[in-house]
């Protein structure tokens, strides 16, 4: 049999006995004890690990996103997503009123207002914030992520008695996901929308309002939802021109007790595989 360079090198390694594997810190001594078929399994496991650490983004559900700002002077607003949004996802926003019908049983938006369509061109990471600006104008409308366009009507945000809904479309029709409004009886309007725990009610005139609570320190992104939907956590301005005001765009983050990077997981997998192989060689 032809002696390869690797075989020659392995043959020269001073591996005296099985305990030598545990006494040395040299990785080359470990490789000397691992057979080639087992090594192939080891590398295959490492190659598949990154795919296992990333969850596939699914369609957002009620409460998976929330409004974090609204600007009636500029006709803009911002949203945070507590879940990953896949590239190609499409969501919609409207300032029309909900008609009080049940979702999936004829409930729909009605009245004056406009509808915007947001397309997530590339993956949108959970915790990220997206801003929509100048939505009243087809020529100046913009978003900080993906693309947005007006599909119907005219969205011009009012200082009072205004609302904004985020919704998706499925086979049964409209699916409301989040809402914000300073309508006098907003809770009554929300009847049938399934947004009881996913909406924020403000009061009086609102030129500009923005979530001012914490965006870091929680162990799960969904833990921020109750804070974002608490009006006492918001800064509200009612008498100044806010047309040039830019909302806070800081992403929401979580505190992780255990590092979850691919590098860390790959290291653990490698050590585990080596331990198994070494145990088999005893």
PDB file of C-alpha atoms in Angstrom:
ATOM      1  CA  UNK A   1       0.000   0.000   0.000  1.00  0.00           C
ATOM      2  CA  UNK A   2       1.304   3.457  -0.882  1.00  0.00           C
ATOM      3  CA  UNK A   3       2.223   5.402   2.194  1.00  0.00           C
ATOM      4  CA  UNK A   4       0.767   8.893   1.909  1.00  0.00           C
ATOM      5  CA  UNK A   5       2.217  11.986   3.537  1.00  0.00           C
ATOM      6  CA  UNK A   6      -0.634  12.021   6.004  1.00  0.00           C
ATOM      7  CA  UNK A   7      -0.016   8.383   6.968  1.00  0.00           C
ATOM      8  CA  UNK A   8       3.703   9.065   7.435  1.00  0.00           C
ATOM      9  CA  UNK A   9       2.972  12.075   9.642  1.00  0.00           C
ATOM     10  CA  UNK A  10       0.426  10.187  11.686  1.00  0.00           C
ATOM     11  CA  UNK A  11       2.820   7.279  12.129  1.00  0.00           C
ATOM     12  CA  UNK A  12       5.431   9.575  13.666  1.00  0.00           C
ATOM     13  CA  UNK A  13       3.070  11.049  16.234  1.00  0.00           C
ATOM     14  CA  UNK A  14       4.140  10.002  19.748  1.00  0.00           C
ATOM     15  CA  UNK A  15       0.732   8.720  20.853  1.00  0.00           C
ATOM     16  CA  UNK A  16       1.822   6.307  23.574  1.00  0.00           C
ATOM     17  CA  UNK A  17      -1.524   5.134  24.891  1.00  0.00           C
ATOM     18  CA  UNK A  18      -5.164   6.075  25.197  1.00  0.00           C
ATOM     19  CA  UNK A  19      -4.609   8.326  28.175  1.00  0.00           C
ATOM     20  CA  UNK A  20      -2.190  10.351  26.080  1.00  0.00           C
ATOM     21  CA  UNK A  21      -5.220  11.697  24.182  1.00  0.00           C
ATOM     22  CA  UNK A  22      -6.502  13.315  27.356  1.00  0.00           C
ATOM     23  CA  UNK A  23      -3.118  14.523  28.554  1.00  0.00           C
ATOM     24  CA  UNK A  24      -2.133  16.539  25.500  1.00  0.00           C
ATOM     25  CA  UNK A  25      -3.499  19.768  24.095  1.00  0.00           C
ATOM     26  CA  UNK A  26      -2.143  19.124  20.601  1.00  0.00           C
ATOM     27  CA  UNK A  27      -4.942  18.662  18.063  1.00  0.00           C
ATOM     28  CA  UNK A  28      -2.659  16.619  15.802  1.00  0.00           C
ATOM     29  CA  UNK A  29      -2.647  13.841  18.396  1.00  0.00           C
ATOM     30  CA  UNK A  30      -6.432  13.698  18.175  1.00  0.00           C
ATOM     31  CA  UNK A  31      -6.465  13.394  14.402  1.00  0.00           C
ATOM     32  CA  UNK A  32      -4.050  10.466  14.693  1.00  0.00           C
ATOM     33  CA  UNK A  33      -6.742   8.437  16.468  1.00  0.00           C
ATOM     34  CA  UNK A  34      -9.633   9.243  14.145  1.00  0.00           C
ATOM     35  CA  UNK A  35     -10.253   6.929  11.227  1.00  0.00           C
ATOM     36  CA  UNK A  36     -11.058   8.457   7.851  1.00  0.00           C
ATOM     37  CA  UNK A  37     -14.735   7.287   7.714  1.00  0.00           C
ATOM     38  CA  UNK A  38     -15.329   8.765  11.147  1.00  0.00           C
ATOM     39  CA  UNK A  39     -13.609  11.969  10.084  1.00  0.00           C
ATOM     40  CA  UNK A  40     -15.954  12.267   7.099  1.00  0.00           C
ATOM     41  CA  UNK A  41     -18.953  11.976   9.418  1.00  0.00           C
ATOM     42  CA  UNK A  42     -17.427  14.635  11.643  1.00  0.00           C
ATOM     43  CA  UNK A  43     -17.049  17.172   8.836  1.00  0.00           C
ATOM     44  CA  UNK A  44     -20.524  16.385   7.493  1.00  0.00           C
ATOM     45  CA  UNK A  45     -22.039  17.093  10.900  1.00  0.00           C
ATOM     46  CA  UNK A  46     -20.252  20.426  11.084  1.00  0.00           C
ATOM     47  CA  UNK A  47     -21.374  21.372   7.577  1.00  0.00           C
ATOM     48  CA  UNK A  48     -25.023  20.727   8.427  1.00  0.00           C
ATOM     49  CA  UNK A  49     -24.939  22.552  11.755  1.00  0.00           C
ATOM     50  CA  UNK A  50     -25.435  26.127  10.468  1.00  0.00           C
ATOM     51  CA  UNK A  51     -28.590  25.048   8.642  1.00  0.00           C
ATOM     52  CA  UNK A  52     -30.018  23.703  11.883  1.00  0.00           C
ATOM     53  CA  UNK A  53     -29.401  26.940  13.785  1.00  0.00           C
ATOM     54  CA  UNK A  54     -31.585  29.127  11.562  1.00  0.00           C
ATOM     55  CA  UNK A  55     -35.353  28.835  11.746  1.00  0.00           C
ATOM     56  CA  UNK A  56     -37.302  29.254   8.551  1.00  0.00           C
ATOM     57  CA  UNK A  57     -39.296  32.499   8.596  1.00  0.00           C
ATOM     58  CA  UNK A  58     -43.036  31.943   8.439  1.00  0.00           C
ATOM     59  CA  UNK A  59     -45.955  34.263   7.763  1.00  0.00           C
ATOM     60  CA  UNK A  60     -46.378  36.747  10.637  1.00  0.00           C
ATOM     61  CA  UNK A  61     -49.292  36.353  13.029  1.00  0.00           C
ATOM     62  CA  UNK A  62     -51.300  38.863  15.060  1.00  0.00           C
ATOM     63  CA  UNK A  63     -48.938  40.804  17.323  1.00  0.00           C
ATOM     64  CA  UNK A  64     -45.746  39.748  15.539  1.00  0.00           C
ATOM     65  CA  UNK A  65     -45.232  43.373  14.464  1.00  0.00           C
ATOM     66  CA  UNK A  66     -46.117  46.655  16.147  1.00  0.00           C
ATOM     67  CA  UNK A  67     -46.135  50.354  15.371  1.00  0.00           C
ATOM     68  CA  UNK A  68     -43.358  52.260  17.163  1.00  0.00           C
ATOM     69  CA  UNK A  69     -43.995  55.754  15.759  1.00  0.00           C
ATOM     70  CA  UNK A  70     -46.545  57.848  13.896  1.00  0.00           C
ATOM     71  CA  UNK A  71     -46.050  61.319  12.421  1.00  0.00           C
ATOM     72  CA  UNK A  72     -49.143  63.119  11.145  1.00  0.00           C
ATOM     73  CA  UNK A  73     -47.159  66.214  10.157  1.00  0.00           C
ATOM     74  CA  UNK A  74     -44.827  64.245   7.895  1.00  0.00           C
ATOM     75  CA  UNK A  75     -47.312  61.483   7.006  1.00  0.00           C
ATOM     76  CA  UNK A  76     -45.026  58.714   8.157  1.00  0.00           C
ATOM     77  CA  UNK A  77     -44.712  55.914  10.665  1.00  0.00           C
ATOM     78  CA  UNK A  78     -42.428  53.076  11.762  1.00  0.00           C
ATOM     79  CA  UNK A  79     -42.858  49.407  12.612  1.00  0.00           C
ATOM     80  CA  UNK A  80     -40.851  46.800  14.527  1.00  0.00           C
ATOM     81  CA  UNK A  81     -41.013  43.107  13.729  1.00  0.00           C
ATOM     82  CA  UNK A  82     -40.601  40.628  16.570  1.00  0.00           C
ATOM     83  CA  UNK A  83     -40.116  37.788  14.068  1.00  0.00           C
ATOM     84  CA  UNK A  84     -37.985  37.204  10.983  1.00  0.00           C
ATOM     85  CA  UNK A  85     -39.677  38.177   7.733  1.00  0.00           C
ATOM     86  CA  UNK A  86     -38.651  36.210   4.665  1.00  0.00           C
ATOM     87  CA  UNK A  87     -37.602  37.900   1.451  1.00  0.00           C
ATOM     88  CA  UNK A  88     -40.618  38.322  -0.786  1.00  0.00           C
ATOM     89  CA  UNK A  89     -43.090  38.760   2.072  1.00  0.00           C
ATOM     90  CA  UNK A  90     -45.847  41.291   1.415  1.00  0.00           C
ATOM     91  CA  UNK A  91     -47.723  43.247   4.069  1.00  0.00           C
ATOM     92  CA  UNK A  92     -50.184  46.118   3.801  1.00  0.00           C
ATOM     93  CA  UNK A  93     -50.991  49.299   5.734  1.00  0.00           C
ATOM     94  CA  UNK A  94     -54.155  51.383   5.681  1.00  0.00           C
ATOM     95  CA  UNK A  95     -55.731  54.334   7.464  1.00  0.00           C
ATOM     96  CA  UNK A  96     -59.223  53.089   6.692  1.00  0.00           C
ATOM     97  CA  UNK A  97     -61.490  52.002   9.557  1.00  0.00           C
ATOM     98  CA  UNK A  98     -62.313  48.415  10.467  1.00  0.00           C
ATOM     99  CA  UNK A  99     -65.989  47.673   9.861  1.00  0.00           C
ATOM    100  CA  UNK A 100     -66.522  45.578  12.991  1.00  0.00           C
ATOM    101  CA  UNK A 101     -66.906  42.273  11.171  1.00  0.00           C
ATOM    102  CA  UNK A 102     -65.126  39.114  12.221  1.00  0.00           C
ATOM    103  CA  UNK A 103     -61.819  38.258  10.574  1.00  0.00           C
ATOM    104  CA  UNK A 104     -62.424  35.473   8.056  1.00  0.00           C
ATOM    105  CA  UNK A 105     -66.178  36.046   8.082  1.00  0.00           C
ATOM    106  CA  UNK A 106     -66.561  39.177   6.025  1.00  0.00           C
ATOM    107  CA  UNK A 107     -64.675  41.665   8.202  1.00  0.00           C
ATOM    108  CA  UNK A 108     -62.973  44.348   6.108  1.00  0.00           C
ATOM    109  CA  UNK A 109     -61.667  47.891   6.001  1.00  0.00           C
ATOM    110  CA  UNK A 110     -64.033  50.627   4.952  1.00  0.00           C
ATOM    111  CA  UNK A 111     -64.315  54.381   4.443  1.00  0.00           C
ATOM    112  CA  UNK A 112     -61.924  56.998   3.147  1.00  0.00           C
ATOM    113  CA  UNK A 113     -58.202  56.397   3.213  1.00  0.00           C
ATOM    114  CA  UNK A 114     -55.461  54.674   1.305  1.00  0.00           C
ATOM    115  CA  UNK A 115     -53.682  51.344   1.171  1.00  0.00           C
ATOM    116  CA  UNK A 116     -49.927  50.776   0.983  1.00  0.00           C
ATOM    117  CA  UNK A 117     -48.177  47.593  -0.063  1.00  0.00           C
ATOM    118  CA  UNK A 118     -44.796  46.785   1.491  1.00  0.00           C
ATOM    119  CA  UNK A 119     -42.614  44.157  -0.156  1.00  0.00           C
ATOM    120  CA  UNK A 120     -39.728  42.756   1.872  1.00  0.00           C
ATOM    121  CA  UNK A 121     -37.062  42.597  -0.842  1.00  0.00           C
ATOM    122  CA  UNK A 122     -34.495  40.890   1.399  1.00  0.00           C
ATOM    123  CA  UNK A 123     -34.808  39.062   4.700  1.00  0.00           C
ATOM    124  CA  UNK A 124     -35.876  41.349   7.545  1.00  0.00           C
ATOM    125  CA  UNK A 125     -34.374  40.244  10.858  1.00  0.00           C
ATOM    126  CA  UNK A 126     -36.458  40.013  14.006  1.00  0.00           C
ATOM    127  CA  UNK A 127     -36.016  43.115  16.149  1.00  0.00           C
ATOM    128  CA  UNK A 128     -35.433  45.410  13.184  1.00  0.00           C
ATOM    129  CA  UNK A 129     -37.324  48.675  12.677  1.00  0.00           C
ATOM    130  CA  UNK A 130     -38.578  49.930   9.316  1.00  0.00           C
ATOM    131  CA  UNK A 131     -39.667  53.493   8.610  1.00  0.00           C
ATOM    132  CA  UNK A 132     -42.196  54.617   6.018  1.00  0.00           C
ATOM    133  CA  UNK A 133     -41.988  58.282   5.053  1.00  0.00           C
ATOM    134  CA  UNK A 134     -44.044  60.785   3.057  1.00  0.00           C
ATOM    135  CA  UNK A 135     -46.726  58.184   2.397  1.00  0.00           C
ATOM    136  CA  UNK A 136     -49.191  60.819   1.149  1.00  0.00           C
ATOM    137  CA  UNK A 137     -47.203  61.337  -2.062  1.00  0.00           C
ATOM    138  CA  UNK A 138     -46.691  58.713  -4.760  1.00  0.00           C
ATOM    139  CA  UNK A 139     -43.541  60.537  -5.877  1.00  0.00           C
ATOM    140  CA  UNK A 140     -41.836  60.863  -2.475  1.00  0.00           C
ATOM    141  CA  UNK A 141     -43.067  57.819  -0.566  1.00  0.00           C
ATOM    142  CA  UNK A 142     -40.235  55.678   0.747  1.00  0.00           C
ATOM    143  CA  UNK A 143     -39.170  52.978   3.180  1.00  0.00           C
ATOM    144  CA  UNK A 144     -35.871  52.131   4.862  1.00  0.00           C
ATOM    145  CA  UNK A 145     -36.207  48.454   3.954  1.00  0.00           C
ATOM    146  CA  UNK A 146     -37.783  46.837   0.927  1.00  0.00           C
ATOM    147  CA  UNK A 147     -40.131  48.746  -1.334  1.00  0.00           C
ATOM    148  CA  UNK A 148     -43.480  50.428  -0.720  1.00  0.00           C
ATOM    149  CA  UNK A 149     -46.159  51.645  -3.103  1.00  0.00           C
ATOM    150  CA  UNK A 150     -49.677  53.009  -2.929  1.00  0.00           C
ATOM    151  CA  UNK A 151     -52.212  50.515  -4.216  1.00  0.00           C
ATOM    152  CA  UNK A 152     -55.379  52.536  -3.698  1.00  0.00           C
ATOM    153  CA  UNK A 153     -56.721  55.769  -2.266  1.00  0.00           C
ATOM    154  CA  UNK A 154     -54.737  58.510  -0.583  1.00  0.00           C
ATOM    155  CA  UNK A 155     -53.115  58.038   2.818  1.00  0.00           C
ATOM    156  CA  UNK A 156     -52.891  61.438   4.489  1.00  0.00           C
ATOM    157  CA  UNK A 157     -52.619  61.140   8.264  1.00  0.00           C
ATOM    158  CA  UNK A 158     -54.838  63.413  10.354  1.00  0.00           C
ATOM    159  CA  UNK A 159     -53.937  64.982  13.702  1.00  0.00           C
ATOM    160  CA  UNK A 160     -57.072  63.620  15.379  1.00  0.00           C
ATOM    161  CA  UNK A 161     -59.439  60.696  14.858  1.00  0.00           C
ATOM    162  CA  UNK A 162     -56.833  58.759  12.890  1.00  0.00           C
ATOM    163  CA  UNK A 163     -55.826  55.149  12.795  1.00  0.00           C
ATOM    164  CA  UNK A 164     -53.286  52.904  11.089  1.00  0.00           C
ATOM    165  CA  UNK A 165     -53.588  49.186  10.526  1.00  0.00           C
ATOM    166  CA  UNK A 166     -51.002  46.659   9.428  1.00  0.00           C
ATOM    167  CA  UNK A 167     -52.503  43.620   7.742  1.00  0.00           C
ATOM    168  CA  UNK A 168     -51.784  40.607   5.581  1.00  0.00           C
ATOM    169  CA  UNK A 169     -53.845  38.851   2.932  1.00  0.00           C
ATOM    170  CA  UNK A 170     -54.584  35.139   2.854  1.00  0.00           C
ATOM    171  CA  UNK A 171     -57.112  32.856   1.208  1.00  0.00           C
ATOM    172  CA  UNK A 172     -59.888  34.040   3.511  1.00  0.00           C
ATOM    173  CA  UNK A 173     -59.240  37.751   2.970  1.00  0.00           C
ATOM    174  CA  UNK A 174     -57.854  40.464   5.235  1.00  0.00           C
ATOM    175  CA  UNK A 175     -55.873  39.468   8.358  1.00  0.00           C
ATOM    176  CA  UNK A 176     -55.157  42.455  10.676  1.00  0.00           C
ATOM    177  CA  UNK A 177     -51.800  42.161  12.465  1.00  0.00           C
ATOM    178  CA  UNK A 178     -51.361  45.429  14.407  1.00  0.00           C
ATOM    179  CA  UNK A 179     -52.988  48.821  14.882  1.00  0.00           C
ATOM    180  CA  UNK A 180     -52.448  52.279  16.354  1.00  0.00           C
ATOM    181  CA  UNK A 181     -54.981  55.080  16.616  1.00  0.00           C
ATOM    182  CA  UNK A 182     -56.223  58.161  18.441  1.00  0.00           C
ATOM    183  CA  UNK A 183     -59.854  57.538  17.552  1.00  0.00           C
ATOM    184  CA  UNK A 184     -62.255  58.511  20.357  1.00  0.00           C
ATOM    185  CA  UNK A 185     -63.688  54.989  20.662  1.00  0.00           C
ATOM    186  CA  UNK A 186     -60.943  52.923  19.125  1.00  0.00           C
ATOM    187  CA  UNK A 187     -61.742  49.818  21.179  1.00  0.00           C
ATOM    188  CA  UNK A 188     -65.233  49.685  19.663  1.00  0.00           C
ATOM    189  CA  UNK A 189     -63.827  50.030  16.152  1.00  0.00           C
ATOM    190  CA  UNK A 190     -61.486  47.107  16.789  1.00  0.00           C
ATOM    191  CA  UNK A 191     -64.395  44.741  17.453  1.00  0.00           C
ATOM    192  CA  UNK A 192     -63.994  41.597  15.375  1.00  0.00           C
ATOM    193  CA  UNK A 193     -60.447  42.476  14.265  1.00  0.00           C
ATOM    194  CA  UNK A 194     -58.688  40.092  16.710  1.00  0.00           C
ATOM    195  CA  UNK A 195     -56.381  42.971  17.681  1.00  0.00           C
ATOM    196  CA  UNK A 196     -57.345  43.265  21.348  1.00  0.00           C
ATOM    197  CA  UNK A 197     -53.783  42.475  22.432  1.00  0.00           C
ATOM    198  CA  UNK A 198     -51.999  43.951  19.422  1.00  0.00           C
ATOM    199  CA  UNK A 199     -53.162  47.569  19.255  1.00  0.00           C
ATOM    200  CA  UNK A 200     -52.218  50.886  20.847  1.00  0.00           C
ATOM    201  CA  UNK A 201     -54.728  53.606  21.677  1.00  0.00           C
ATOM    202  CA  UNK A 202     -53.558  57.212  21.977  1.00  0.00           C
ATOM    203  CA  UNK A 203     -55.770  60.151  22.880  1.00  0.00           C
ATOM    204  CA  UNK A 204     -56.276  63.701  21.669  1.00  0.00           C
ATOM    205  CA  UNK A 205     -54.240  65.445  19.015  1.00  0.00           C
ATOM    206  CA  UNK A 206     -51.046  63.727  17.892  1.00  0.00           C
ATOM    207  CA  UNK A 207     -48.500  65.519  15.717  1.00  0.00           C
ATOM    208  CA  UNK A 208     -45.802  62.968  16.485  1.00  0.00           C
ATOM    209  CA  UNK A 209     -45.716  59.975  18.804  1.00  0.00           C
ATOM    210  CA  UNK A 210     -42.921  57.499  19.380  1.00  0.00           C
ATOM    211  CA  UNK A 211     -42.193  54.526  21.599  1.00  0.00           C
ATOM    212  CA  UNK A 212     -39.577  55.717  24.112  1.00  0.00           C
ATOM    213  CA  UNK A 213     -39.236  52.600  26.252  1.00  0.00           C
ATOM    214  CA  UNK A 214     -36.363  50.101  26.417  1.00  0.00           C
ATOM    215  CA  UNK A 215     -35.130  48.298  23.315  1.00  0.00           C
ATOM    216  CA  UNK A 216     -32.613  46.055  25.039  1.00  0.00           C
ATOM    217  CA  UNK A 217     -32.427  43.930  28.161  1.00  0.00           C
ATOM    218  CA  UNK A 218     -35.270  41.467  27.568  1.00  0.00           C
ATOM    219  CA  UNK A 219     -34.671  37.735  27.095  1.00  0.00           C
ATOM    220  CA  UNK A 220     -37.195  37.455  24.227  1.00  0.00           C
ATOM    221  CA  UNK A 221     -38.301  39.967  21.612  1.00  0.00           C
ATOM    222  CA  UNK A 222     -41.949  39.274  22.349  1.00  0.00           C
ATOM    223  CA  UNK A 223     -41.361  40.572  25.890  1.00  0.00           C
ATOM    224  CA  UNK A 224     -41.230  44.078  24.398  1.00  0.00           C
ATOM    225  CA  UNK A 225     -44.752  43.831  23.000  1.00  0.00           C
ATOM    226  CA  UNK A 226     -46.524  44.845  26.203  1.00  0.00           C
ATOM    227  CA  UNK A 227     -44.197  47.823  26.574  1.00  0.00           C
ATOM    228  CA  UNK A 228     -44.691  48.991  22.995  1.00  0.00           C
ATOM    229  CA  UNK A 229     -48.466  48.781  23.463  1.00  0.00           C
ATOM    230  CA  UNK A 230     -48.348  50.793  26.701  1.00  0.00           C
ATOM    231  CA  UNK A 231     -49.094  54.501  25.971  1.00  0.00           C
ATOM    232  CA  UNK A 232     -47.167  55.556  29.102  1.00  0.00           C
ATOM    233  CA  UNK A 233     -44.015  54.323  27.340  1.00  0.00           C
ATOM    234  CA  UNK A 234     -44.524  56.778  24.486  1.00  0.00           C
ATOM    235  CA  UNK A 235     -43.400  60.350  23.843  1.00  0.00           C
ATOM    236  CA  UNK A 236     -46.285  62.337  22.349  1.00  0.00           C
ATOM    237  CA  UNK A 237     -46.057  65.839  20.876  1.00  0.00           C
ATOM    238  CA  UNK A 238     -49.235  67.760  20.218  1.00  0.00           C
ATOM    239  CA  UNK A 239     -48.423  71.367  19.357  1.00  0.00           C
ATOM    240  CA  UNK A 240     -45.215  71.560  17.321  1.00  0.00           C
ATOM    241  CA  UNK A 241     -44.345  71.067  13.670  1.00  0.00           C
ATOM    242  CA  UNK A 242     -42.812  67.588  13.426  1.00  0.00           C
ATOM    243  CA  UNK A 243     -42.593  67.315   9.642  1.00  0.00           C
ATOM    244  CA  UNK A 244     -38.804  66.984   9.782  1.00  0.00           C
ATOM    245  CA  UNK A 245     -38.688  64.663  12.797  1.00  0.00           C
ATOM    246  CA  UNK A 246     -37.067  61.272  12.226  1.00  0.00           C
ATOM    247  CA  UNK A 247     -38.181  58.457  14.556  1.00  0.00           C
ATOM    248  CA  UNK A 248     -35.732  56.382  16.527  1.00  0.00           C
ATOM    249  CA  UNK A 249     -34.540  53.497  14.364  1.00  0.00           C
ATOM    250  CA  UNK A 250     -32.617  51.491  16.975  1.00  0.00           C
ATOM    251  CA  UNK A 251     -33.316  47.779  16.674  1.00  0.00           C
ATOM    252  CA  UNK A 252     -34.729  45.751  19.550  1.00  0.00           C
ATOM    253  CA  UNK A 253     -32.302  43.224  21.012  1.00  0.00           C
ATOM    254  CA  UNK A 254     -32.319  40.407  23.549  1.00  0.00           C
ATOM    255  CA  UNK A 255     -29.955  39.246  26.255  1.00  0.00           C
ATOM    256  CA  UNK A 256     -28.875  35.664  25.659  1.00  0.00           C
ATOM    257  CA  UNK A 257     -27.634  33.607  28.592  1.00  0.00           C
ATOM    258  CA  UNK A 258     -25.806  31.185  26.295  1.00  0.00           C
ATOM    259  CA  UNK A 259     -23.794  32.257  23.213  1.00  0.00           C
ATOM    260  CA  UNK A 260     -25.553  31.038  20.085  1.00  0.00           C
ATOM    261  CA  UNK A 261     -23.134  31.894  17.312  1.00  0.00           C
ATOM    262  CA  UNK A 262     -22.376  29.273  14.692  1.00  0.00           C
ATOM    263  CA  UNK A 263     -18.716  29.312  15.646  1.00  0.00           C
ATOM    264  CA  UNK A 264     -19.528  28.433  19.241  1.00  0.00           C
ATOM    265  CA  UNK A 265     -21.933  25.660  18.262  1.00  0.00           C
ATOM    266  CA  UNK A 266     -19.479  24.234  15.758  1.00  0.00           C
ATOM    267  CA  UNK A 267     -16.791  24.135  18.435  1.00  0.00           C
ATOM    268  CA  UNK A 268     -19.103  22.230  20.789  1.00  0.00           C
ATOM    269  CA  UNK A 269     -20.050  19.805  18.026  1.00  0.00           C
ATOM    270  CA  UNK A 270     -16.408  19.228  17.225  1.00  0.00           C
ATOM    271  CA  UNK A 271     -15.472  18.536  20.833  1.00  0.00           C
ATOM    272  CA  UNK A 272     -18.437  16.193  21.179  1.00  0.00           C
ATOM    273  CA  UNK A 273     -17.471  14.228  18.070  1.00  0.00           C
ATOM    274  CA  UNK A 274     -13.865  13.947  19.203  1.00  0.00           C
ATOM    275  CA  UNK A 275     -14.972  12.702  22.610  1.00  0.00           C
ATOM    276  CA  UNK A 276     -17.141  10.007  21.023  1.00  0.00           C
ATOM    277  CA  UNK A 277     -14.375   8.854  18.706  1.00  0.00           C
ATOM    278  CA  UNK A 278     -11.833   8.786  21.517  1.00  0.00           C
ATOM    279  CA  UNK A 279     -14.217   6.751  23.648  1.00  0.00           C
ATOM    280  CA  UNK A 280     -14.643   4.187  20.852  1.00  0.00           C
ATOM    281  CA  UNK A 281     -10.868   3.801  20.562  1.00  0.00           C
ATOM    282  CA  UNK A 282     -10.468   2.801  24.213  1.00  0.00           C
TER     283      UNK A 282
END
